[in-house]
Amino acid sequence: MQHTDTDHRSDAPLNGVERTLLLATAEALVEIRRLASKPLTKDTQQAIRELADAFHNVPRVAAYTMEEREPLAFLMQAAEQQARMAFERYGVASGVLVGSPATE
């Protein structure tokens, strides 16, 4: 699917997973900002990479129309799995990802 920035996007409401992942993306960005404000050790750099890796597809996929999002659901499922693992590994508190440190 080739899109331009001028395409109008999501004309359909997001499903629960998509909404949750967008909210978790916001949490991850806050954590990345916090980590980036510290000395950048190898561990800190790895945490930033893993968090960015987990979430980089979420905003773009969520911006697509429902018809465009449906075949990309696997990306959101993968993002959710990666996000849970990264949040758990680095002790990131989440108010939205069930099973993460803040929701247990």
mmCIF file with all atom_site columns, N, CA and C in Angstrom, residues 22-54:
data_model
loop_
_atom_site.group_PDB
_atom_site.id
_atom_site.type_symbol
_atom_site.label_atom_id
_atom_site.label_alt_id
_atom_site.label_comp_id
_atom_site.label_asym_id
_atom_site.label_entity_id
_atom_site.label_seq_id
_atom_site.pdbx_PDB_ins_code
_atom_site.Cartn_x
_atom_site.Cartn_y
_atom_site.Cartn_z
_atom_site.occupancy
_atom_site.B_iso_or_equiv
_atom_site.pdbx_formal_charge
_atom_site.auth_seq_id
_atom_site.auth_comp_id
_atom_site.auth_asym_id
_atom_site.auth_atom_id
_atom_site.pdbx_PDB_model_num
ATOM 1  N N  . LEU A 1 22 ? -2.221 2.721  20.904 1.00 0.00 ? 22 LEU A N  1
ATOM 2  C CA . LEU A 1 22 ? -1.923 4.157  20.765 1.00 0.00 ? 22 LEU A CA 1
ATOM 3  C C  . LEU A 1 22 ? -1.622 4.775  22.130 1.00 0.00 ? 22 LEU A C  1
ATOM 4  N N  . LEU A 1 23 ? -2.412 4.411  23.134 1.00 0.00 ? 23 LEU A N  1
ATOM 5  C CA . LEU A 1 23 ? -2.154 4.926  24.481 1.00 0.00 ? 23 LEU A CA 1
ATOM 6  C C  . LEU A 1 23 ? -0.815 4.410  25.014 1.00 0.00 ? 23 LEU A C  1
ATOM 7  N N  . ALA A 1 24 ? -0.517 3.145  24.757 1.00 0.00 ? 24 ALA A N  1
ATOM 8  C CA . ALA A 1 24 ? 0.766  2.585  25.189 1.00 0.00 ? 24 ALA A CA 1
ATOM 9  C C  . ALA A 1 24 ? 1.926  3.243  24.442 1.00 0.00 ? 24 ALA A C  1
ATOM 10 N N  . THR A 1 25 ? 1.697  3.648  23.193 1.00 0.00 ? 25 THR A N  1
ATOM 11 C CA . THR A 1 25 ? 2.728  4.366  22.439 1.00 0.00 ? 25 THR A CA 1
ATOM 12 C C  . THR A 1 25 ? 3.075  5.670  23.146 1.00 0.00 ? 25 THR A C  1
ATOM 13 N N  . ALA A 1 26 ? 2.053  6.359  23.627 1.00 0.00 ? 26 ALA A N  1
ATOM 14 C CA . ALA A 1 26 ? 2.300  7.597  24.373 1.00 0.00 ? 26 ALA A CA 1
ATOM 15 C C  . ALA A 1 26 ? 3.135  7.309  25.620 1.00 0.00 ? 26 ALA A C  1
ATOM 16 N N  . GLU A 1 27 ? 2.808  6.225  26.321 1.00 0.00 ? 27 GLU A N  1
ATOM 17 C CA . GLU A 1 27 ? 3.595  5.852  27.504 1.00 0.00 ? 27 GLU A CA 1
ATOM 18 C C  . GLU A 1 27 ? 5.046  5.550  27.117 1.00 0.00 ? 27 GLU A C  1
ATOM 19 N N  . ALA A 1 28 ? 5.223  4.840  26.005 1.00 0.00 ? 28 ALA A N  1
ATOM 20 C CA . ALA A 1 28 ? 6.575  4.490  25.556 1.00 0.00 ? 28 ALA A CA 1
ATOM 21 C C  . ALA A 1 28 ? 7.369  5.735  25.180 1.00 0.00 ? 28 ALA A C  1
ATOM 22 N N  . LEU A 1 29 ? 6.719  6.697  24.536 1.00 0.00 ? 29 LEU A N  1
ATOM 23 C CA . LEU A 1 29 ? 7.422  7.932  24.166 1.00 0.00 ? 29 LEU A CA 1
ATOM 24 C C  . LEU A 1 29 ? 7.878  8.700  25.404 1.00 0.00 ? 29 LEU A C  1
ATOM 25 N N  . VAL A 1 30 ? 7.043  8.708  26.428 1.00 0.00 ? 30 VAL A N  1
ATOM 26 C CA . VAL A 1 30 ? 7.433  9.361  27.683 1.00 0.00 ? 30 VAL A CA 1
ATOM 27 C C  . VAL A 1 30 ? 8.638  8.634  28.285 1.00 0.00 ? 30 VAL A C  1
ATOM 28 N N  . GLU A 1 31 ? 8.607  7.302  28.254 1.00 0.00 ? 31 GLU A N  1
ATOM 29 C CA . GLU A 1 31 ? 9.731  6.522  28.783 1.00 0.00 ? 31 GLU A CA 1
ATOM 30 C C  . GLU A 1 31 ? 10.999 6.752  27.966 1.00 0.00 ? 31 GLU A C  1
ATOM 31 N N  . ILE A 1 32 ? 10.868 6.803  26.645 1.00 0.00 ? 32 ILE A N  1
ATOM 32 C CA . ILE A 1 32 ? 12.031 7.077  25.790 1.00 0.00 ? 32 ILE A CA 1
ATOM 33 C C  . ILE A 1 32 ? 12.614 8.450  26.118 1.00 0.00 ? 32 ILE A C  1
ATOM 34 N N  . ARG A 1 33 ? 11.746 9.430  26.307 1.00 0.00 ? 33 ARG A N  1
ATOM 35 C CA . ARG A 1 33 ? 12.223 10.773 26.678 1.00 0.00 ? 33 ARG A CA 1
ATOM 36 C C  . ARG A 1 33 ? 12.968 10.720 28.012 1.00 0.00 ? 33 ARG A C  1
ATOM 37 N N  . ARG A 1 34 ? 12.419 9.978  28.984 1.00 0.00 ? 34 ARG A N  1
ATOM 38 C CA . ARG A 1 34 ? 13.061 9.856  30.292 1.00 0.00 ? 34 ARG A CA 1
ATOM 39 C C  . ARG A 1 34 ? 14.427 9.183  30.149 1.00 0.00 ? 34 ARG A C  1
ATOM 40 N N  . LEU A 1 35 ? 14.469 8.094  29.388 1.00 0.00 ? 35 LEU A N  1
ATOM 41 C CA . LEU A 1 35 ? 15.732 7.376  29.197 1.00 0.00 ? 35 LEU A CA 1
ATOM 42 C C  . LEU A 1 35 ? 16.765 8.235  28.471 1.00 0.00 ? 35 LEU A C  1
ATOM 43 N N  . ALA A 1 36 ? 16.322 9.000  27.501 1.00 0.00 ? 36 ALA A N  1
ATOM 44 C CA . ALA A 1 36 ? 17.235 9.834  26.710 1.00 0.00 ? 36 ALA A CA 1
ATOM 45 C C  . ALA A 1 36 ? 17.797 10.998 27.523 1.00 0.00 ? 36 ALA A C  1
ATOM 46 N N  . SER A 1 37 ? 17.157 11.327 28.636 1.00 0.00 ? 37 SER A N  1
ATOM 47 C CA . SER A 1 37 ? 17.643 12.436 29.462 1.00 0.00 ? 37 SER A CA 1
ATOM 48 C C  . SER A 1 37 ? 18.755 11.989 30.413 1.00 0.00 ? 37 SER A C  1
ATOM 49 N N  . LYS A 1 38 ? 19.014 10.674 30.457 1.00 0.00 ? 38 LYS A N  1
ATOM 50 C CA . LYS A 1 38 ? 20.080 10.120 31.290 1.00 0.00 ? 38 LYS A CA 1
ATOM 51 C C  . LYS A 1 38 ? 21.321 9.908  30.433 1.00 0.00 ? 38 LYS A C  1
ATOM 52 N N  . PRO A 1 39 ? 22.438 9.578  31.081 1.00 0.00 ? 39 PRO A N  1
ATOM 53 C CA . PRO A 1 39 ? 23.605 9.188  30.289 1.00 0.00 ? 39 PRO A CA 1
ATOM 54 C C  . PRO A 1 39 ? 23.251 7.969  29.426 1.00 0.00 ? 39 PRO A C  1
ATOM 55 N N  . LEU A 1 40 ? 23.653 7.994  28.170 1.00 0.00 ? 40 LEU A N  1
ATOM 56 C CA . LEU A 1 40 ? 23.275 6.931  27.243 1.00 0.00 ? 40 LEU A CA 1
ATOM 57 C C  . LEU A 1 40 ? 24.248 5.758  27.323 1.00 0.00 ? 40 LEU A C  1
ATOM 58 N N  . THR A 1 41 ? 23.991 4.883  28.277 1.00 0.00 ? 41 THR A N  1
ATOM 59 C CA . THR A 1 41 ? 24.765 3.653  28.386 1.00 0.00 ? 41 THR A CA 1
ATOM 60 C C  . THR A 1 41 ? 24.279 2.682  27.312 1.00 0.00 ? 41 THR A C  1
ATOM 61 N N  . LYS A 1 42 ? 24.992 1.584  27.150 1.00 0.00 ? 42 LYS A N  1
ATOM 62 C CA . LYS A 1 42 ? 24.557 0.565  26.188 1.00 0.00 ? 42 LYS A CA 1
ATOM 63 C C  . LYS A 1 42 ? 23.186 0.015  26.567 1.00 0.00 ? 42 LYS A C  1
ATOM 64 N N  . ASP A 1 43 ? 22.937 -0.166 27.869 1.00 0.00 ? 43 ASP A N  1
ATOM 65 C CA . ASP A 1 43 ? 21.637 -0.667 28.323 1.00 0.00 ? 43 ASP A CA 1
ATOM 66 C C  . ASP A 1 43 ? 20.522 0.327  28.018 1.00 0.00 ? 43 ASP A C  1
ATOM 67 N N  . THR A 1 44 ? 20.791 1.607  28.249 1.00 0.00 ? 44 THR A N  1
ATOM 68 C CA . THR A 1 44 ? 19.796 2.642  27.959 1.00 0.00 ? 44 THR A CA 1
ATOM 69 C C  . THR A 1 44 ? 19.506 2.696  26.468 1.00 0.00 ? 44 THR A C  1
ATOM 70 N N  . GLN A 1 45 ? 20.539 2.634  25.659 1.00 0.00 ? 45 GLN A N  1
ATOM 71 C CA . GLN A 1 45 ? 20.341 2.643  24.207 1.00 0.00 ? 45 GLN A CA 1
ATOM 72 C C  . GLN A 1 45 ? 19.530 1.433  23.762 1.00 0.00 ? 45 GLN A C  1
ATOM 73 N N  . GLN A 1 46 ? 19.805 0.271  24.349 1.00 0.00 ? 46 GLN A N  1
ATOM 74 C CA . GLN A 1 46 ? 19.059 -0.943 24.001 1.00 0.00 ? 46 GLN A CA 1
ATOM 75 C C  . GLN A 1 46 ? 17.586 -0.795 24.387 1.00 0.00 ? 46 GLN A C  1
ATOM 76 N N  . ALA A 1 47 ? 17.317 -0.235 25.554 1.00 0.00 ? 47 ALA A N  1
ATOM 77 C CA . ALA A 1 47 ? 15.932 -0.030 25.983 1.00 0.00 ? 47 ALA A CA 1
ATOM 78 C C  . ALA A 1 47 ? 15.203 0.905  25.024 1.00 0.00 ? 47 ALA A C  1
ATOM 79 N N  . ILE A 1 48 ? 15.843 1.985  24.639 1.00 0.00 ? 48 ILE A N  1
ATOM 80 C CA . ILE A 1 48 ? 15.235 2.935  23.699 1.00 0.00 ? 48 ILE A CA 1
ATOM 81 C C  . ILE A 1 48 ? 14.955 2.247  22.370 1.00 0.00 ? 48 ILE A C  1
ATOM 82 N N  . ARG A 1 49 ? 15.916 1.471  21.889 1.00 0.00 ? 49 ARG A N  1
ATOM 83 C CA . ARG A 1 49 ? 15.723 0.752  20.615 1.00 0.00 ? 49 ARG A CA 1
ATOM 84 C C  . ARG A 1 49 ? 14.545 -0.213 20.696 1.00 0.00 ? 49 ARG A C  1
ATOM 85 N N  . GLU A 1 50 ? 14.469 -0.979 21.781 1.00 0.00 ? 50 GLU A N  1
ATOM 86 C CA . GLU A 1 50 ? 13.395 -1.965 21.910 1.00 0.00 ? 50 GLU A CA 1
ATOM 87 C C  . GLU A 1 50 ? 12.029 -1.297 22.014 1.00 0.00 ? 50 GLU A C  1
ATOM 88 N N  . LEU A 1 51 ? 11.951 -0.207 22.762 1.00 0.00 ? 51 LEU A N  1
ATOM 89 C CA . LEU A 1 51 ? 10.673 0.502  22.870 1.00 0.00 ? 51 LEU A CA 1
ATOM 90 C C  . LEU A 1 51 ? 10.270 1.091  21.523 1.00 0.00 ? 51 LEU A C  1
ATOM 91 N N  . ALA A 1 52 ? 11.207 1.710  20.833 1.00 0.00 ? 52 ALA A N  1
ATOM 92 C CA . ALA A 1 52 ? 10.906 2.277  19.514 1.00 0.00 ? 52 ALA A CA 1
ATOM 93 C C  . ALA A 1 52 ? 10.516 1.177  18.534 1.00 0.00 ? 52 ALA A C  1
ATOM 94 N N  . ASP A 1 53 ? 11.214 0.055  18.592 1.00 0.00 ? 53 ASP A N  1
ATOM 95 C CA . ASP A 1 53 ? 10.904 -1.076 17.718 1.00 0.00 ? 53 ASP A CA 1
ATOM 96 C C  . ASP A 1 53 ? 9.486  -1.589 17.941 1.00 0.00 ? 53 ASP A C  1
ATOM 97 N N  . ALA A 1 54 ? 9.096  -1.680 19.193 1.00 0.00 ? 54 ALA A N  1
ATOM 98 C CA . ALA A 1 54 ? 7.771  -2.208 19.509 1.00 0.00 ? 54 ALA A CA 1
ATOM 99 C C  . ALA A 1 54 ? 6.657  -1.329 18.961 1.00 0.00 ? 54 ALA A C  1
#
